[in-house]
Short mmCIF file of C-alpha atoms in Angstrom, two decimals:
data_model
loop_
_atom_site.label_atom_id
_atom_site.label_comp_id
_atom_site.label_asym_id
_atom_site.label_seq_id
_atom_site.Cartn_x
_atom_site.Cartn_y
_atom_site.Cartn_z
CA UNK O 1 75.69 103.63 157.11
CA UNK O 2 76.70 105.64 154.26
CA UNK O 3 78.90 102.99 152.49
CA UNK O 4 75.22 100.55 152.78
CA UNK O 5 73.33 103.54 151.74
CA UNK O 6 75.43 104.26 148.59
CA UNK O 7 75.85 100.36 147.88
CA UNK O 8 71.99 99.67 148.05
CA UNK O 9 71.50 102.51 145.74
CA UNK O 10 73.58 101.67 143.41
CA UNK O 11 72.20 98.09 143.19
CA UNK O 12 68.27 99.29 143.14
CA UNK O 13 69.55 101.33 139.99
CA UNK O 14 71.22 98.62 138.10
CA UNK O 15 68.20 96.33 139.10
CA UNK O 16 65.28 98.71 138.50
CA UNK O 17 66.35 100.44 135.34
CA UNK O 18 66.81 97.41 132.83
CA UNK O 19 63.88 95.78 134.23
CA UNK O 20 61.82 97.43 132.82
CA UNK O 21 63.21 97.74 129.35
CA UNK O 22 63.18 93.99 129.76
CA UNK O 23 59.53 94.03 130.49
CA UNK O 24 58.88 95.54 127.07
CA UNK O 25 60.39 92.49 125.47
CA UNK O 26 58.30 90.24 127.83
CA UNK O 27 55.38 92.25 126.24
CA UNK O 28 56.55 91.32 122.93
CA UNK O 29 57.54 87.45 123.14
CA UNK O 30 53.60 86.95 124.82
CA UNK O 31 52.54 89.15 121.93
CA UNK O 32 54.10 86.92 119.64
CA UNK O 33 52.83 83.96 121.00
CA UNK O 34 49.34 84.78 121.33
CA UNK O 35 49.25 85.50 117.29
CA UNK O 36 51.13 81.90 116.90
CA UNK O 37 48.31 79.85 118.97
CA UNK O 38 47.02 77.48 116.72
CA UNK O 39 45.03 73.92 116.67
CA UNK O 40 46.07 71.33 118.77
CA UNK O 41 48.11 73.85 120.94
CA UNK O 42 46.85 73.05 124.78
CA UNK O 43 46.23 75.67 127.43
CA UNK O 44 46.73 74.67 130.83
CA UNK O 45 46.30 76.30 133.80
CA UNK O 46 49.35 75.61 136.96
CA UNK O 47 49.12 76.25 140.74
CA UNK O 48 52.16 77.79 141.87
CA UNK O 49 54.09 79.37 139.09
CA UNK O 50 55.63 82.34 140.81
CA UNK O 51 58.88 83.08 139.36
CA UNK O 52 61.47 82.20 137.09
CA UNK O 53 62.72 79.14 138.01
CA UNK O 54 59.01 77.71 137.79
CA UNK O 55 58.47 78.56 134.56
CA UNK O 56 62.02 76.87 133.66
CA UNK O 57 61.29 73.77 134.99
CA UNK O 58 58.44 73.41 133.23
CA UNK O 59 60.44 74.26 129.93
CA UNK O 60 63.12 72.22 131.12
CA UNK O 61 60.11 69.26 131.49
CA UNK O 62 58.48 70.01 127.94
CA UNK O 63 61.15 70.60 126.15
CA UNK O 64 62.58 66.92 126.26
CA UNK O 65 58.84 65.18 125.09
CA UNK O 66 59.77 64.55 121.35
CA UNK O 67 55.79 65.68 120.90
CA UNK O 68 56.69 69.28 121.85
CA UNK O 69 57.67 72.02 119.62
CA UNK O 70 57.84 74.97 122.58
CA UNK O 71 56.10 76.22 125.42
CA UNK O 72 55.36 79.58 126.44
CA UNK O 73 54.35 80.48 130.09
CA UNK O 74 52.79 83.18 131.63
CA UNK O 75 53.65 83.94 134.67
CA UNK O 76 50.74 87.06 135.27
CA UNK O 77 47.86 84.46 133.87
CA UNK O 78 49.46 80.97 135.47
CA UNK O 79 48.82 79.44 131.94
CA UNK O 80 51.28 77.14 130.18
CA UNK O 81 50.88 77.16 126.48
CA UNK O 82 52.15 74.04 124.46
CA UNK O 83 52.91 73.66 121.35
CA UNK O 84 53.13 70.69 119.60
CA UNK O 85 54.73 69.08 116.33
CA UNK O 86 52.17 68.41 113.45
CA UNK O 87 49.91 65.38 113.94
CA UNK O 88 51.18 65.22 117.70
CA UNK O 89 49.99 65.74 120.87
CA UNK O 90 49.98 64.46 124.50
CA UNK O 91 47.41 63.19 126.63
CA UNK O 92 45.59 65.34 129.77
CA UNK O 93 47.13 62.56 131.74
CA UNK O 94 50.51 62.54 131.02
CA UNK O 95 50.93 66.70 130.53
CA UNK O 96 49.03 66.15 134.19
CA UNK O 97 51.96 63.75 135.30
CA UNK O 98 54.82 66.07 133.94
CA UNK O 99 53.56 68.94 135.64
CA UNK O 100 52.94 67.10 138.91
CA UNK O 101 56.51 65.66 138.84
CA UNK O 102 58.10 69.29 137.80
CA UNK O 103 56.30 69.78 141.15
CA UNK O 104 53.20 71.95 140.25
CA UNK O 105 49.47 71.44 140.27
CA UNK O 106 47.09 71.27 137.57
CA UNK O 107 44.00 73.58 137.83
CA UNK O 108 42.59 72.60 134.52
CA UNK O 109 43.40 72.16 130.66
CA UNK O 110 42.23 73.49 127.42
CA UNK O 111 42.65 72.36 124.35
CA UNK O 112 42.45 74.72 120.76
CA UNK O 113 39.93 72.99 118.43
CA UNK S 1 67.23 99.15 166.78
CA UNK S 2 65.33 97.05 169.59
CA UNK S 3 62.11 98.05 167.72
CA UNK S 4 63.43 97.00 164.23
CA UNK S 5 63.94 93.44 165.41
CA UNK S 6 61.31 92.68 167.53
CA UNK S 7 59.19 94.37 164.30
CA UNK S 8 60.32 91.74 162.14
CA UNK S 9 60.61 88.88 164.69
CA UNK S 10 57.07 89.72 164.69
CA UNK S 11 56.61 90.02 160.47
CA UNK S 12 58.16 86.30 160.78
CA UNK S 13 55.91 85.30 163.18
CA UNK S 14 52.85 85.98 161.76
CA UNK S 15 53.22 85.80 158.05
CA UNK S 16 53.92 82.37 156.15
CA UNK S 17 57.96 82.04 155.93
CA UNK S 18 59.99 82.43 152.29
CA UNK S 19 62.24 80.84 149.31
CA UNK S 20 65.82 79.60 149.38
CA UNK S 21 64.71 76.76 146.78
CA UNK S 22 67.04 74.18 148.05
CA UNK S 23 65.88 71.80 145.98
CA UNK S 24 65.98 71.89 142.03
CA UNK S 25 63.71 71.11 139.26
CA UNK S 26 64.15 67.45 137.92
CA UNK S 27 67.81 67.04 136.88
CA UNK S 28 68.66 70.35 137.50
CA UNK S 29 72.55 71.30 138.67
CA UNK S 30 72.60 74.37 141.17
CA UNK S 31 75.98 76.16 142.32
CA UNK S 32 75.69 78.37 145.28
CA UNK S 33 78.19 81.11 146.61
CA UNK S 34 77.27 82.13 149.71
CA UNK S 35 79.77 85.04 151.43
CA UNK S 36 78.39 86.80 154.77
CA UNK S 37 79.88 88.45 158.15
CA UNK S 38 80.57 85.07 159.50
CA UNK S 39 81.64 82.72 156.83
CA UNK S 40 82.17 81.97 152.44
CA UNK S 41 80.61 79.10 151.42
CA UNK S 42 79.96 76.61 148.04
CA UNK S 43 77.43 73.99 147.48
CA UNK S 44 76.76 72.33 144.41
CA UNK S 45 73.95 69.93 144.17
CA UNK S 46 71.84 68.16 141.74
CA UNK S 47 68.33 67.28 142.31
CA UNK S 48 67.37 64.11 140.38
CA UNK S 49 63.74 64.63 141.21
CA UNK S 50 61.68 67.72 142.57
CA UNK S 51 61.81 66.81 145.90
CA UNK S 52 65.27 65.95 146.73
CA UNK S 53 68.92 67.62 145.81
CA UNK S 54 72.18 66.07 146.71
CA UNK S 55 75.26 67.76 146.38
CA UNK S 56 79.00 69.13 148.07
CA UNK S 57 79.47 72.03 150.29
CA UNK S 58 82.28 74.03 151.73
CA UNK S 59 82.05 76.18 154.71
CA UNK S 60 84.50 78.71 156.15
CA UNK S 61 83.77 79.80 159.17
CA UNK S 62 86.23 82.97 159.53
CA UNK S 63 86.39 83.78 163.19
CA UNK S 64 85.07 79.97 164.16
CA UNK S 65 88.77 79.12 162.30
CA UNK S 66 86.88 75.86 160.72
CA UNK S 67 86.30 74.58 157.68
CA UNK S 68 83.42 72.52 156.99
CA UNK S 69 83.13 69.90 154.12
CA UNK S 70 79.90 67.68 153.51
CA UNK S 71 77.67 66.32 151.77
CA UNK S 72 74.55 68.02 151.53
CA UNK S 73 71.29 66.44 151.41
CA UNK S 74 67.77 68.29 151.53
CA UNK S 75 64.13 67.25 151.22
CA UNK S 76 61.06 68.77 150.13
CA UNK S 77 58.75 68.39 153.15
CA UNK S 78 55.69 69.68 151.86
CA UNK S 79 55.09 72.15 149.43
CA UNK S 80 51.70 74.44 148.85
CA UNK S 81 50.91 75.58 145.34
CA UNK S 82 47.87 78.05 145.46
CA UNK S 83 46.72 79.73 142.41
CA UNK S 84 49.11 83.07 143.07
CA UNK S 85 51.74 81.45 145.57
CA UNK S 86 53.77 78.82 147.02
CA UNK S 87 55.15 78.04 150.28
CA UNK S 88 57.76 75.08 150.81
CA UNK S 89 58.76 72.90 153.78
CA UNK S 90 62.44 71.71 153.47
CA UNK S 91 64.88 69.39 155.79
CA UNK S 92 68.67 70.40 155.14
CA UNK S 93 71.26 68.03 156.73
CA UNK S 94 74.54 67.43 155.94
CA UNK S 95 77.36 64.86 157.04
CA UNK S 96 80.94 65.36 156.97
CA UNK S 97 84.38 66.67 158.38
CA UNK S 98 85.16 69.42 160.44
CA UNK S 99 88.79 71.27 160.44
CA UNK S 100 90.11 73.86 162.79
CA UNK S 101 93.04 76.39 163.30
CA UNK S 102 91.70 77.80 166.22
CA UNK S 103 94.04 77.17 169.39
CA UNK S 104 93.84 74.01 171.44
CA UNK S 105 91.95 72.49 168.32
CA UNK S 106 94.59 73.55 165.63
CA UNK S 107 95.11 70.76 163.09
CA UNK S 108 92.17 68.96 164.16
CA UNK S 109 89.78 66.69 162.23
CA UNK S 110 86.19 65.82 163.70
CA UNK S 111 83.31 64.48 162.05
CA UNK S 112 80.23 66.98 161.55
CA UNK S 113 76.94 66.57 160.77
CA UNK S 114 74.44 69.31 160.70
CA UNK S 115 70.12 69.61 160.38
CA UNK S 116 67.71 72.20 160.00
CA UNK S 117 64.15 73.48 158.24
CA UNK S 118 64.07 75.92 156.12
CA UNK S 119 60.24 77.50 155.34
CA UNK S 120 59.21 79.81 152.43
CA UNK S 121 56.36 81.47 151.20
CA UNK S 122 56.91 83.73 148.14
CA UNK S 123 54.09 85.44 145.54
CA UNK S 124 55.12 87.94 143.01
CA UNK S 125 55.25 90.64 144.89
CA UNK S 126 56.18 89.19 148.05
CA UNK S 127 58.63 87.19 150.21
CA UNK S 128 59.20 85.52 153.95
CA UNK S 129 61.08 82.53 154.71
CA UNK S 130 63.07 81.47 157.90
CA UNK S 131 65.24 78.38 158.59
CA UNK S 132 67.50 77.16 161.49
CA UNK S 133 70.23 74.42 161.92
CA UNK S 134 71.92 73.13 164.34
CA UNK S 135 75.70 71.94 163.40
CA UNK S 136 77.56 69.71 165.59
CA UNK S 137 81.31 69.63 165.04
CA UNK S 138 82.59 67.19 167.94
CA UNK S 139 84.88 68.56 170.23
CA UNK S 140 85.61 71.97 167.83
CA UNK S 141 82.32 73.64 168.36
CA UNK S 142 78.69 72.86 168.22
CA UNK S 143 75.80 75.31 167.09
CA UNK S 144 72.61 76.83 166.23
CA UNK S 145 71.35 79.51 164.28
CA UNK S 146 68.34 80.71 162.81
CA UNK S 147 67.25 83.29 160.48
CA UNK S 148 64.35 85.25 158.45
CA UNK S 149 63.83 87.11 155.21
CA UNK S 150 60.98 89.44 154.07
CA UNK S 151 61.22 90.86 150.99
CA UNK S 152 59.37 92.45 148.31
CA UNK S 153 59.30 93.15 144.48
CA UNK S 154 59.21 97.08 143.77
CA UNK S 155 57.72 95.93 140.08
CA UNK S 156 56.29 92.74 138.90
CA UNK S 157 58.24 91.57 135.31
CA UNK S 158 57.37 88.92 133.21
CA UNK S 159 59.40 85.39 132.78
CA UNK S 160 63.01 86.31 131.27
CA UNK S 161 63.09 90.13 132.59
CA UNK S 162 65.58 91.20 135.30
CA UNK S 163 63.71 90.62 138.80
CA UNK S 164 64.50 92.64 141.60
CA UNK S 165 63.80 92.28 144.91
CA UNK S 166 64.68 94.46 148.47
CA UNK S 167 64.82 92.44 151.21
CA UNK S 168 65.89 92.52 154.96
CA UNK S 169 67.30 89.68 156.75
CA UNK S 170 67.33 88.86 160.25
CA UNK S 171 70.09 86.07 161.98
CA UNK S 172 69.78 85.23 165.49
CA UNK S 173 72.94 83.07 166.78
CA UNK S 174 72.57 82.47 170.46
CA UNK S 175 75.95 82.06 171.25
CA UNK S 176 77.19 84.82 169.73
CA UNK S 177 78.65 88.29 171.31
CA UNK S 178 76.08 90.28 168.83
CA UNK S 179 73.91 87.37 168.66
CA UNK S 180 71.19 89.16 166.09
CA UNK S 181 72.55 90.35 162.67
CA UNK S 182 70.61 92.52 160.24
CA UNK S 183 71.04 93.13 156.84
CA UNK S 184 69.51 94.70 154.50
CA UNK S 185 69.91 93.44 150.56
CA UNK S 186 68.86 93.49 147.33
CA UNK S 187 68.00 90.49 145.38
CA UNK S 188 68.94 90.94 141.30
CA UNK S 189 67.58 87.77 139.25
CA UNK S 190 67.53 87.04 135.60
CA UNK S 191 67.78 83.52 133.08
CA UNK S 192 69.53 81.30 135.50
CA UNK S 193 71.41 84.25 137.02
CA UNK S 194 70.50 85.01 141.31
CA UNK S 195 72.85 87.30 142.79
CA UNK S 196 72.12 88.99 145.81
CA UNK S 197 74.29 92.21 147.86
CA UNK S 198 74.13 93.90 151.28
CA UNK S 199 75.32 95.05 154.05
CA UNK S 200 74.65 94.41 157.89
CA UNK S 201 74.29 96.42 160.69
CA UNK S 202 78.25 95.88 161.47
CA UNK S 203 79.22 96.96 158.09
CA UNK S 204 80.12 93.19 156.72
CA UNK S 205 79.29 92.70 153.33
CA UNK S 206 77.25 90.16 151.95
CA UNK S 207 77.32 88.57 148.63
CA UNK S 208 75.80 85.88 147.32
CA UNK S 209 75.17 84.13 143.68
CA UNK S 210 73.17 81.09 142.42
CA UNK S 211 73.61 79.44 138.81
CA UNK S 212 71.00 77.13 137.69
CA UNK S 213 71.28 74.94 134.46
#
């Protein structure tokens, strides 16, 4: 019981203490992206983004559409942000598609005018 | 102790199950190291869609004496995506070879084939799952087991910080001597990056680590 009680502490240290210096730069990169939203960029909001691994499929999905220049998503909101090349953009039915097939759902989608 | 697991048999019973994400995103490559009281194993697998991984696993079972080696197939039932969760339905089978070193079956080679369903319900802040398989090994040994997570987040980060989660995990093999195993863990995550440590109630280390690219 001791060895597990020294072992589990140890591990809830390493785990806890950088996480939260890491949420400060979480708090910066959204910061950053909210002053970089500009026309064209689409806001869509996704059913089921819970962790990590959703939000890299997604940017694993995105980022190989020639159209798109980044995405940025926010897991506390459930919005995806995209970002698109100049003069580009893609259609409510095929971001729709992407998503579905990443294996998500699509509560609705906004685009910047 | 008796009022520990029938607490959480109960916690499993009546909250939605949790997430082992068997399954990928599209064209995604997972490696899995999986080392617990009762065995070490690998699997890699690739999942050409979101609903289906394929890949190659290895399992040592250390007081068993058998080695396991199959391919590894599992299916995305059903999943659930609500506005602040998800919950997934998954069928995990596997067909291969079985080798043992343990007495009259020393040197032998049967075919094995195993099946089971892994559930998972997870938000942000919390986490249940449970799955069970049974594993059939011809004349070396045949098998089931089951077991249960809960877990939960102790602070909520934001995509790319470290993620940390405490859990507790239940086992329940039937034909074991100790046939229920608890174990209490902690789940580190970050990038691509799962690793997971604990230790159950008979002192046996568990260690674990997923890579995802």
């Amino acid at each position: 019981m001791k060895k597990l009680t020294l072992l589990l502490t140890a591990l809830i240290l390493v785990g806890v203490t950088p996480a939260y210096a890491g949420h400060h730069e979480g708090e910066t990169h959204e910061t950053k992206t909210e002053a970089a939203v500009q026309s064209g960029d689409v806001h869509v909001s996704v059913n089921g983004l819970v962790c990590d691994f959703c939000a890299r499929a997604l940017e694993k999905t995105f980022g190989k559409q020639e159209s798109v220049e980044g995405i940025d998503v926010n897991l506390e909101s459930k919005v995806v942000t995209i970002n698109f090349n100049d003069g580009q953009t893609l259609d409510d039915e095929t971001i729709t598609k992407l998503i579905t097939d990443a294996g998500y759902n699509v509560e609705g989608i906004h685009r910047v005018k | 102790m008796k009022y520990l697991i029938l607490t959480l048999m109960g916690l499993v019973m009546f909250t939605p199950p949790v997430s082992a994400r068997p399954v990928s995103y599209p064209e995604g490559w997972t490696v899995m190291l999986n080392n617990d009281g009762d065995k070490n194993t690998a699997h890699v697998h690739y999942s050409p869609t979101a609903k289906t991984s394929i890949g190659y696993k290895v399992e040592n079972w250390r007081d068993k004496e058998m080695v396991l080696n199959v391919v590894q197939m599992n299916n995305l039932l059903k999943r659930w995506n609500k506005k602040d969760s998800q919950a997934n339905a998954y069928l995990k089978s596997g067909v291969g070879v079985a080798y043992s070193d343990a007495g009259d079956f020393d040197g032998k080679i049967e075919p094995a084939v195993f099946t089971g369903l892994a559930l998972d319900w997870e938000d942000r802040r919390f986490f249940t799952s449970y799955e069970n398989r049974y594993t059939e090994a011809g004349e070396i040994d045949d098998f089931y087991t089951q077991s249960a997570r809960v877990g939960v987040a102790p602070y909520i980060g934001e995509y790319g910080d470290l993620h940390t989660w405490l859990m507790l995990q239940v086992e329940h093999t039937p034909e074991a001597k100790d046939n229920f195993t608890v174990t209490p863990l902690v789940r580190l995550f970050k990038d691509v990056h799962l690793l997971e440590a604990g230790m159950n109630t008979r002192g046996e280390v568990l260690f674990n680590y997923v890579f995802r690219y």
